[in-house]
Coordinates of C-alpha atoms in Angstrom, one line a residue:
Chain A
M1 CA 88.6 27.8 -8.0
D2 CA 89.9 24.4 -9.4
K3 CA 90.0 23.8 -13.1
E4 CA 87.2 21.4 -13.0
T5 CA 84.6 23.9 -11.8
V6 CA 83.2 26.0 -14.6
I7 CA 80.5 27.9 -12.8
S8 CA 80.7 28.7 -9.1
V9 CA 78.4 31.3 -7.6
K10 CA 77.6 32.1 -4.0
D11 CA 74.5 34.0 -2.6
L12 CA 73.9 35.5 -6.0
T13 CA 71.0 38.0 -5.6
K14 CA 69.2 40.4 -8.0
K15 CA 66.7 43.0 -6.8
F16 CA 64.6 45.2 -9.0
G17 CA 63.4 47.9 -6.6
N18 CA 61.5 46.1 -3.8
F19 CA 61.3 42.9 -5.8
T20 CA 63.9 40.2 -5.3
A21 CA 64.0 38.3 -8.5
V22 CA 66.9 36.1 -7.6
D23 CA 67.4 35.4 -3.9
H24 CA 70.8 34.1 -2.7
I25 CA 71.4 31.3 -5.1
T26 CA 74.5 29.2 -4.7
L27 CA 75.6 26.5 -7.1
Q28 CA 78.6 24.9 -8.8
V29 CA 78.8 23.3 -12.2
R30 CA 81.6 20.9 -13.0
R31 CA 83.4 20.6 -16.3
G32 CA 81.5 18.2 -18.7
E33 CA 78.3 18.3 -16.7
I34 CA 74.8 18.7 -18.3
F35 CA 73.3 21.0 -15.7
G36 CA 69.5 21.3 -15.8
F37 CA 68.2 24.7 -14.5
L38 CA 64.5 24.2 -13.9
G39 CA 61.8 26.3 -12.4
A40 CA 58.3 27.6 -12.9
N41 CA 57.6 30.6 -15.1
G42 CA 58.6 33.7 -13.2
A43 CA 60.8 31.9 -10.7
G44 CA 63.8 33.9 -11.7
K45 CA 65.6 31.6 -14.1
T46 CA 66.1 34.1 -16.9
T47 CA 67.4 36.8 -14.5
A48 CA 69.8 34.3 -12.9
M49 CA 71.0 33.1 -16.3
R50 CA 71.6 36.7 -17.4
M51 CA 73.9 37.2 -14.5
L52 CA 75.8 34.1 -15.2
C53 CA 76.3 35.2 -18.9
G54 CA 77.7 38.6 -17.8
L55 CA 74.6 40.5 -19.1
S56 CA 73.4 41.7 -15.8
L57 CA 75.3 42.7 -12.6
P58 CA 74.1 41.0 -9.4
T59 CA 72.9 43.2 -6.6
S60 CA 74.9 41.1 -4.2
G61 CA 76.8 37.8 -4.1
T62 CA 79.9 36.6 -5.8
G63 CA 81.0 34.1 -8.3
T64 CA 83.0 33.0 -11.3
V65 CA 82.0 31.7 -14.7
A66 CA 84.7 30.1 -16.9
G67 CA 87.3 31.4 -14.4
Y68 CA 86.2 35.0 -14.6
D69 CA 84.7 37.1 -11.9
I70 CA 81.0 38.0 -12.6
L71 CA 81.3 41.3 -10.8
R72 CA 84.4 42.6 -12.6
Q73 CA 85.0 40.6 -15.7
A74 CA 81.7 40.4 -17.5
E75 CA 83.3 41.1 -20.9
E76 CA 85.7 38.2 -20.5
I77 CA 82.8 35.9 -19.5
K78 CA 81.0 36.8 -22.7
R79 CA 84.0 35.8 -24.7
H80 CA 84.3 32.4 -23.0
I81 CA 80.7 31.2 -23.1
G82 CA 78.2 30.2 -25.7
Y83 CA 74.5 31.1 -25.6
M84 CA 71.6 29.8 -27.6
S85 CA 68.3 31.5 -27.0
Q86 CA 64.9 30.1 -27.0
K87 CA 64.0 32.2 -30.0
F88 CA 65.7 31.0 -33.1
S89 CA 68.3 33.7 -33.5
L90 CA 70.2 33.0 -36.7
Y91 CA 69.9 35.2 -39.7
E92 CA 67.3 33.7 -42.0
N93 CA 68.5 35.6 -45.1
L94 CA 72.1 34.5 -44.7
T95 CA 73.4 31.1 -45.8
V96 CA 74.4 28.3 -43.3
W97 CA 78.1 29.2 -43.8
E98 CA 77.6 32.9 -43.6
N99 CA 75.8 32.5 -40.2
L100 CA 78.6 30.4 -38.8
N101 CA 81.2 32.8 -40.2
L102 CA 79.5 35.8 -38.7
F103 CA 79.2 34.4 -35.2
A104 CA 82.7 32.9 -35.2
T105 CA 84.1 36.3 -36.3
I106 CA 82.2 38.1 -33.6
Y107 CA 83.9 35.7 -31.1
G108 CA 87.2 36.7 -32.6
M109 CA 88.2 33.5 -34.4
S110 CA 90.7 33.8 -37.2
A111 CA 89.7 33.1 -40.7
K112 CA 91.9 30.0 -40.8
R113 CA 90.5 28.6 -37.6
I114 CA 86.9 29.3 -38.8
K115 CA 87.5 27.3 -41.9
E116 CA 89.0 24.4 -40.0
K117 CA 86.2 24.3 -37.5
T118 CA 83.3 24.8 -40.0
D119 CA 84.8 22.1 -42.3
A120 CA 84.9 19.7 -39.4
V121 CA 81.4 20.6 -38.3
F122 CA 79.9 20.2 -41.8
R123 CA 81.6 16.8 -42.1
A124 CA 80.5 15.6 -38.6
L125 CA 76.9 16.7 -39.1
G126 CA 76.7 15.6 -42.7
M127 CA 75.7 19.1 -43.7
E128 CA 78.3 19.7 -46.5
N129 CA 75.6 20.1 -49.1
M130 CA 73.8 22.7 -47.0
R131 CA 76.7 25.1 -46.7
N132 CA 75.4 27.6 -49.2
V133 CA 71.6 27.2 -48.5
L134 CA 69.7 30.1 -46.9
V135 CA 68.9 29.4 -43.3
K136 CA 65.2 30.1 -43.9
E137 CA 65.1 27.2 -46.3
I138 CA 66.4 24.4 -44.1
P139 CA 64.2 22.2 -41.8
L140 CA 63.7 23.0 -38.1
G141 CA 65.9 20.1 -36.9
W142 CA 68.8 21.4 -39.0
K143 CA 68.2 25.0 -37.8
Q144 CA 68.5 23.8 -34.3
K145 CA 71.8 21.9 -34.9
L146 CA 73.1 25.0 -36.6
A147 CA 72.1 27.4 -33.8
F148 CA 73.9 25.0 -31.4
T149 CA 76.9 24.9 -33.6
A150 CA 76.9 28.7 -33.9
A151 CA 76.9 28.9 -30.1
T152 CA 79.8 26.4 -29.7
L153 CA 82.1 26.9 -32.7
H154 CA 84.5 29.0 -30.6
S155 CA 84.9 26.1 -28.1
P156 CA 83.4 27.9 -25.1
D157 CA 84.0 26.6 -21.6
V158 CA 80.3 26.4 -21.1
V159 CA 77.2 26.8 -23.3
F160 CA 74.0 28.2 -22.0
L161 CA 70.8 26.9 -23.7
D162 CA 67.6 28.8 -22.8
E163 CA 64.7 26.5 -23.5
P164 CA 66.3 25.2 -26.7
T165 CA 63.4 22.8 -27.4
G166 CA 60.4 25.0 -26.5
G167 CA 57.5 24.2 -28.9
V168 CA 59.6 21.5 -30.7
D169 CA 58.0 18.2 -31.5
P170 CA 59.0 14.9 -29.8
S171 CA 61.3 13.5 -32.4
T172 CA 63.1 16.8 -33.3
R173 CA 63.8 17.6 -29.6
R174 CA 65.3 14.1 -29.1
K175 CA 67.7 14.7 -31.9
F176 CA 68.7 17.9 -30.3
W177 CA 69.3 16.2 -27.0
E178 CA 71.5 13.6 -28.7
M179 CA 73.6 16.5 -29.9
I180 CA 73.9 17.8 -26.3
Y181 CA 74.8 14.3 -25.1
R182 CA 77.5 14.0 -27.7
A183 CA 78.9 17.5 -26.9
S184 CA 78.9 16.6 -23.2
S185 CA 80.7 13.3 -23.8
E186 CA 83.4 15.3 -25.6
G187 CA 83.9 17.4 -22.6
M188 CA 81.6 20.4 -23.2
T189 CA 79.8 21.8 -20.2
V190 CA 76.1 22.5 -20.8
F191 CA 73.8 24.7 -18.7
V192 CA 70.2 24.2 -20.0
T193 CA 66.6 25.2 -19.1
T194 CA 63.6 23.3 -20.2
H195 CA 59.9 22.8 -19.4
Y196 CA 59.9 19.2 -20.8
L197 CA 60.5 17.1 -17.7
D198 CA 61.5 14.0 -19.6
E199 CA 64.5 16.1 -20.7
A200 CA 65.4 16.8 -17.0
E201 CA 66.1 13.1 -16.7
Y202 CA 68.9 13.5 -19.3
C203 CA 70.9 16.0 -17.1
S204 CA 73.7 15.1 -14.8
R205 CA 72.3 17.3 -12.1
I206 CA 69.3 19.5 -11.7
S207 CA 68.4 22.6 -9.7
I208 CA 64.8 23.7 -9.3
M209 CA 64.1 27.4 -8.6
V210 CA 61.0 28.5 -6.7
D211 CA 60.3 32.2 -6.0
G212 CA 63.9 33.3 -6.7
R213 CA 65.5 30.6 -4.5
I214 CA 67.0 27.2 -5.4
T215 CA 65.0 24.8 -3.3
A216 CA 66.2 21.5 -4.8
L217 CA 69.6 20.5 -6.3
D218 CA 70.8 17.0 -7.0
S219 CA 71.0 14.3 -9.7
P220 CA 67.6 13.2 -11.1
A221 CA 68.0 9.9 -9.3
G222 CA 68.8 11.7 -6.1
L223 CA 65.9 14.1 -6.4
K224 CA 63.5 11.2 -7.0
R225 CA 64.7 9.5 -3.9
Q226 CA 64.5 12.6 -1.8
Y227 CA 60.9 13.4 -2.8
H228 CA 59.8 9.7 -3.0
A229 CA 58.8 10.4 -6.7
G230 CA 58.8 8.1 -9.7
T231 CA 59.5 10.7 -12.3
M232 CA 61.0 14.2 -12.6
D233 CA 57.6 15.4 -13.5
E234 CA 56.4 14.4 -10.0
V235 CA 59.4 15.9 -8.4
F236 CA 58.8 19.2 -10.1
R237 CA 55.1 19.3 -9.1
I238 CA 56.0 18.6 -5.5
V239 CA 58.8 21.3 -5.4
A240 CA 57.0 24.0 -7.5
K241 CA 53.5 23.7 -5.9
D242 CA 54.6 25.8 -2.9
A243 CA 55.4 28.8 -5.1
K244 CA 53.9 32.0 -3.7
R245 CA 55.0 34.3 -6.5
E246 CA 52.6 34.9 -9.4
N247 CA 53.5 33.1 -12.5
Chain B
M1 CA 26.0 15.3 -32.4
K2 CA 26.5 18.1 -34.8
N3 CA 29.9 19.1 -36.2
V4 CA 31.1 22.6 -35.2
I5 CA 34.2 22.4 -37.3
D6 CA 33.9 20.7 -40.7
I7 CA 36.9 20.5 -43.0
Q8 CA 36.7 18.9 -46.5
N9 CA 39.6 18.4 -48.8
L10 CA 41.3 21.6 -47.7
T11 CA 44.4 22.4 -49.7
K12 CA 46.8 25.3 -49.4
R13 CA 50.0 25.8 -51.5
Y14 CA 52.8 28.3 -51.2
G15 CA 54.4 28.1 -54.6
E16 CA 55.8 24.6 -54.9
L17 CA 55.2 23.8 -51.2
V18 CA 51.9 22.0 -50.4
A19 CA 51.2 23.2 -46.8
L20 CA 47.9 21.4 -46.6
D21 CA 47.1 18.5 -48.8
H22 CA 43.4 17.6 -49.0
V23 CA 42.8 17.7 -45.3
S24 CA 39.5 16.5 -44.0
F25 CA 38.2 16.0 -40.5
S26 CA 35.4 17.3 -38.3
V27 CA 35.1 18.3 -34.7
S28 CA 31.8 17.6 -32.8
E29 CA 30.1 20.3 -30.7
G30 CA 31.5 20.7 -27.2
S31 CA 34.5 18.4 -27.7
L32 CA 38.2 18.9 -26.9
F33 CA 40.1 18.0 -30.1
G34 CA 43.9 17.9 -30.4
L35 CA 45.9 18.6 -33.5
I36 CA 49.3 16.9 -33.3
G37 CA 52.2 17.1 -35.7
P38 CA 55.8 18.1 -36.2
D39 CA 56.9 21.7 -36.9
G40 CA 56.1 22.5 -40.5
A41 CA 53.3 19.9 -40.7
G42 CA 50.7 22.6 -41.6
K43 CA 49.0 23.2 -38.2
T44 CA 49.4 27.0 -38.2
T45 CA 48.3 27.2 -41.8
L46 CA 45.2 25.3 -40.9
Y47 CA 44.5 27.6 -38.0
Q48 CA 44.9 30.6 -40.2
I49 CA 42.3 29.2 -42.7
L50 CA 39.9 28.4 -39.9
T51 CA 40.2 31.9 -38.5
T52 CA 39.7 33.4 -42.0
L53 CA 43.2 34.9 -42.1
L54 CA 44.1 32.9 -45.2
S55 CA 42.0 31.5 -48.0
P56 CA 42.3 27.9 -49.1
D57 CA 43.3 27.0 -52.7
E58 CA 40.9 24.0 -52.8
G59 CA 38.3 22.4 -50.6
S60 CA 36.1 24.0 -47.9
A61 CA 35.9 24.5 -44.2
A62 CA 33.1 25.7 -42.0
V63 CA 33.3 26.8 -38.3
A64 CA 30.1 27.2 -36.2
G65 CA 28.1 26.7 -39.4
F66 CA 29.8 29.5 -41.4
D67 CA 32.0 29.0 -44.4
V68 CA 35.5 30.3 -44.1
V69 CA 35.3 32.1 -47.4
K70 CA 31.7 33.1 -48.0
D71 CA 30.7 33.8 -44.4
Y72 CA 34.0 35.0 -43.0
R73 CA 32.5 38.1 -41.3
K74 CA 29.9 36.1 -39.3
L75 CA 32.4 33.3 -38.6
R76 CA 34.8 35.7 -36.9
T77 CA 32.3 36.7 -34.2
E78 CA 31.9 33.0 -33.3
I79 CA 35.5 32.1 -32.6
G80 CA 38.2 32.9 -30.1
Y81 CA 41.7 32.5 -31.3
M82 CA 45.0 32.3 -29.5
P83 CA 47.8 32.4 -32.0
E84 CA 51.1 30.7 -31.4
R85 CA 52.9 34.0 -30.6
F86 CA 51.8 36.3 -27.8
S87 CA 49.7 38.7 -29.8
L88 CA 48.2 41.1 -27.3
Y89 CA 49.4 44.7 -27.1
P90 CA 52.5 44.7 -24.9
D91 CA 52.2 48.5 -24.2
L92 CA 48.6 48.3 -23.1
T93 CA 47.8 47.3 -19.5
V94 CA 46.0 44.1 -18.5
D95 CA 42.6 45.9 -18.3
E96 CA 43.1 47.9 -21.4
N97 CA 43.8 44.8 -23.5
L98 CA 40.7 43.1 -22.1
H99 CA 38.5 46.1 -22.8
F100 CA 40.0 46.6 -26.2
F101 CA 39.1 43.0 -27.3
A102 CA 35.7 43.3 -25.8
S103 CA 35.0 46.5 -27.7
L104 CA 36.2 45.0 -31.0
F105 CA 33.4 42.4 -30.7
G106 CA 30.9 45.0 -29.4
V107 CA 30.5 43.5 -26.0
K108 CA 30.9 44.8 -22.5
V109 CA 33.5 43.1 -20.3
K110 CA 31.0 42.7 -17.5
D111 CA 28.5 40.9 -19.7
N112 CA 30.7 37.8 -20.1
F113 CA 32.9 38.2 -17.1
D114 CA 31.5 35.0 -15.5
L115 CA 33.1 33.0 -18.3
I116 CA 36.6 34.3 -17.8
A117 CA 36.4 34.9 -14.0
P118 CA 38.2 31.7 -13.0
I119 CA 41.1 32.6 -15.3
F120 CA 41.1 36.4 -15.0
D121 CA 40.9 36.4 -11.2
Q122 CA 44.6 35.5 -11.1
L123 CA 45.4 38.7 -13.0
K124 CA 43.2 40.9 -10.9
K125 CA 46.0 41.8 -8.6
F126 CA 47.7 43.9 -11.3
P127 CA 45.1 45.5 -13.6
N128 CA 47.6 48.3 -14.5
R129 CA 50.6 46.2 -15.4
M130 CA 51.7 46.4 -19.0
A131 CA 50.9 43.1 -20.8
G132 CA 54.5 43.0 -22.1
A133 CA 55.8 42.9 -18.5
L134 CA 53.7 39.8 -17.4
S135 CA 55.4 36.5 -16.9
G136 CA 54.8 33.7 -19.4
G137 CA 52.0 32.0 -17.5
M138 CA 50.2 35.3 -16.9
K139 CA 50.5 36.3 -20.5
Q140 CA 48.8 33.1 -21.5
K141 CA 46.0 33.6 -19.0
L142 CA 45.4 37.1 -20.3
A143 CA 45.5 35.9 -23.9
L144 CA 42.9 33.2 -23.1
S145 CA 40.7 35.8 -21.3
C146 CA 40.8 38.1 -24.4
A147 CA 40.0 35.2 -26.7
L148 CA 36.9 34.4 -24.6
I149 CA 35.5 37.8 -23.7
H150 CA 32.9 37.7 -26.5
R151 CA 31.8 34.2 -25.5
P152 CA 32.7 32.4 -28.7
K153 CA 31.3 29.0 -29.6
V154 CA 34.7 27.7 -30.7
L155 CA 38.1 28.2 -29.2
L156 CA 41.1 27.8 -31.6
L157 CA 44.4 27.5 -29.7
D158 CA 47.7 27.2 -31.6
E159 CA 50.3 25.8 -29.2
P160 CA 49.0 27.7 -26.2
T161 CA 51.4 26.2 -23.7
T162 CA 54.8 26.5 -25.4
G163 CA 57.3 27.9 -22.9
V164 CA 54.9 27.3 -20.0
D165 CA 56.0 25.3 -16.9
A166 CA 54.4 21.9 -16.0
V167 CA 52.3 23.2 -13.1
S168 CA 50.9 26.1 -15.1
R169 CA 50.2 23.8 -18.0
S170 CA 48.1 21.5 -15.7
E171 CA 46.1 24.5 -14.5
F172 CA 45.6 25.6 -18.1
W173 CA 44.2 22.2 -19.1
G174 CA 42.0 22.4 -16.1
M175 CA 40.6 25.6 -17.4
L176 CA 40.0 24.1 -20.9
A177 CA 38.0 21.3 -19.2
T178 CA 35.8 23.9 -17.5
L179 CA 35.2 25.7 -20.8
K180 CA 34.3 22.5 -22.5
E181 CA 31.7 21.8 -19.8
K182 CA 30.2 25.1 -20.7
G183 CA 29.7 23.8 -24.2
I184 CA 32.6 25.5 -25.9
T185 CA 34.3 23.5 -28.7
I186 CA 38.1 23.5 -28.5
L187 CA 40.7 22.8 -31.2
V188 CA 44.2 22.8 -29.7
S189 CA 47.6 22.0 -31.0
T190 CA 50.5 21.1 -28.8
S191 CA 54.0 19.6 -28.8
Y192 CA 53.5 18.1 -25.3
M193 CA 52.3 14.6 -25.7
D194 CA 50.9 14.4 -22.1
E195 CA 48.5 17.2 -23.2
A196 CA 47.6 15.2 -26.4
E197 CA 46.4 12.4 -24.1
R198 CA 44.0 14.8 -22.4
C199 CA 42.1 15.4 -25.7
E200 CA 39.0 13.4 -26.6
R201 CA 40.0 12.9 -30.2
I202 CA 43.3 13.7 -32.0
A203 CA 44.2 14.3 -35.6
L204 CA 47.8 13.4 -36.5
I205 CA 49.1 15.7 -39.2
N206 CA 52.4 15.5 -41.1
K207 CA 53.6 17.2 -44.3
G208 CA 50.2 18.7 -44.8
R209 CA 48.4 15.4 -44.7
I210 CA 46.1 13.9 -42.0
L211 CA 47.6 10.5 -41.0
D212 CA 44.9 9.4 -38.6
V213 CA 42.0 10.7 -36.5
N214 CA 40.9 8.9 -33.4
T215 CA 40.7 8.8 -29.6
P216 CA 44.2 8.7 -27.9
G217 CA 43.3 5.2 -26.6
R218 CA 42.5 3.8 -30.1
L219 CA 45.5 5.5 -31.7
I220 CA 48.0 3.8 -29.5
E221 CA 46.4 0.3 -29.7
G222 CA 49.2 -2.1 -30.6
M223 CA 52.0 0.3 -29.7
D224 CA 53.2 -2.0 -26.9
R225 CA 54.1 -4.8 -29.3
N226 CA 57.9 -5.2 -29.6
L227 CA 58.4 -2.1 -27.5
Y228 CA 61.0 -2.3 -24.7
N229 CA 62.7 -0.1 -22.0
A230 CA 66.4 -0.1 -21.7
S231 CA 68.5 1.4 -18.9
S232 CA 72.1 1.7 -17.6
K233 CA 74.0 4.3 -15.7
D234 CA 75.7 5.3 -19.0
M235 CA 72.7 6.3 -21.0
Y236 CA 74.4 7.8 -24.1
P237 CA 76.8 4.9 -24.7
L238 CA 73.8 2.6 -24.2
L239 CA 71.8 4.5 -26.8
E240 CA 74.6 4.1 -29.3
A241 CA 75.2 0.5 -28.5
V242 CA 71.5 -0.5 -28.7
R243 CA 71.2 1.0 -32.2
T244 CA 73.9 -1.5 -33.4
L245 CA 72.0 -4.6 -32.1
P246 CA 70.3 -6.9 -34.6
D247 CA 66.5 -6.6 -35.0
V248 CA 66.4 -3.1 -33.4
K249 CA 64.3 -0.7 -35.5
D250 CA 64.7 2.4 -33.5
C251 CA 66.0 3.4 -30.1
Y252 CA 65.3 6.8 -28.5
T253 CA 65.5 8.5 -25.1
F254 CA 62.4 8.3 -23.0
G255 CA 62.8 10.1 -19.7
A256 CA 64.7 7.9 -17.3
T257 CA 64.9 5.0 -19.8
L258 CA 65.4 4.4 -23.5
H259 CA 62.7 3.0 -25.6
I260 CA 63.5 0.3 -28.2
T261 CA 61.2 -0.6 -31.1
A262 CA 62.1 -4.0 -32.4
N263 CA 61.3 -6.7 -35.0
D264 CA 59.7 -10.0 -34.0
G265 CA 63.1 -11.7 -34.0
F266 CA 64.4 -9.4 -31.2
N267 CA 65.4 -11.4 -28.1
P268 CA 65.9 -9.2 -24.9
D269 CA 68.1 -11.7 -23.2
D270 CA 70.5 -12.0 -26.1
A271 CA 70.5 -8.2 -26.4
V272 CA 71.4 -7.7 -22.8
S273 CA 74.3 -10.2 -23.0
K274 CA 75.6 -8.4 -26.2
L275 CA 75.4 -5.1 -24.3
R276 CA 77.3 -6.5 -21.4
Q277 CA 80.0 -7.7 -23.8
K278 CA 80.3 -4.1 -24.9
G279 CA 81.1 -3.1 -21.4
L280 CA 77.6 -1.9 -20.3
E281 CA 77.5 -4.3 -17.4
D282 CA 74.4 -2.9 -15.7
A283 CA 72.3 -2.9 -18.9
R284 CA 68.7 -4.0 -18.5
I285 CA 65.9 -4.5 -21.0
W286 CA 62.2 -5.1 -20.2
P287 CA 58.8 -4.6 -21.9
A288 CA 57.5 -1.0 -22.2
K289 CA 54.0 0.5 -22.4
G290 CA 53.6 2.7 -25.4
N291 CA 51.9 6.1 -25.5
I292 CA 51.2 8.9 -27.9
E293 CA 54.9 10.0 -27.8
D294 CA 56.0 6.6 -29.1
L295 CA 53.4 6.8 -31.8
F296 CA 54.5 10.3 -32.8
I297 CA 58.2 9.2 -33.1
K298 CA 57.2 6.1 -35.1
L299 CA 55.2 8.1 -37.5
A300 CA 57.8 10.8 -37.8
K301 CA 60.4 8.1 -38.6
E302 CA 58.2 6.3 -41.2
D303 CA 57.4 9.5 -42.9
G304 CA 61.0 10.6 -43.0

């Protein structure tokens, strides 16, 4: 695998008994890309993402994430990725700094490096005065920035964002996407799921999962050409309408 | 037409925080009414008062003719409520959940099954599956079925489609339209602005205050003024560059383009040549049509 490919999987499959949740998916994500991983509810996105994060072993198929083998080096993968879940997952009763320190320590960062990185982040985000505030007391927009920061403080090769803007209002989710844009322009690789199809337009490339398979994969402009659609919303409806699986 | 939800000067405080600040509006019988506002605006507090789970500090509210404080017991039998979080029993099956909610209201599932049949039919395939093991779209259909099984007059839905994909969301709104035709009044909150546009009337709420109540069409009147699209193959550099231009009030991502809100003095041709000087040689700017999403962003910015 060349250095510029951060995720590369081939025929990745996960079965639960007779049910094939993920059915031979193949994809590559290049360094610095914002990769949008779309699909209907129940299409298999979460199962696929868990395999990419080293949390679940594939039934068959091969691949590497951040240069590590997903079959044999799951622990190494976990160390070299960041993950932000849909549910807000910071500790509400810890301060902003305590949360960052906790996550950074879990990722094995030294005290010196944690201090350097958090100082830089607080400066960049203009959050210096929030350092000692309890997380439950800060507004949602800041919580999201903080959750993203906690997932990326250890400079992972790729950060996985699982519906980071679910239920978030239009102006707050735009601020979040600007942070993704900025991180990507600085070389971070972003793997993101969303149900807001305007957000799909902000990705470098998109895959759409239907019934466990990836049935479409291209840039937003390429997909719109391919499906003769004006928006990603139309593309999604065309691709997802043939789903057989219950959702 | 008579009002099925009537809210007068409703106020709720949590210590120093004013969650609802003299909120007043009404919802007429059989209508589909949207409640739109950022996180922390007070929407969930309002739902909790209307469902009698919280008492107001000041003001009054009545649902289906019953006061939320004095007549709370009677009120509860007239409403169906879908809270923001999935609140069915994950370790009961699909059928057990439905029968449980029916028995709470003293009705038989078969008595009102016609009302939920179009929704519940999609769950019929797995009556014995645990509710916790259903996918997001199916959980939502079960929750709606349980909220409707006692044939309520009013349906109170707090962000029912969060985490639901675009196709299932369309289906869900199709079901709401059917319920409305049967005379059920619906109050729904959402963070999807395409859904807001499907409501007959909308209340915009921020920081506990109602900013405006009107039809979607009336609310966005005048939004097109000094509103432009911008695009380039380098969207993030374009966003940063547009924000430095004179007479630009705001610039934000809008799907495949950026939207610019500008002062009267803004000249698109001058702006394009400035962007080209900055190296964005394919930059284009042209007039845009405003919608509820633009309105929301404008209000959020004005209100800090």
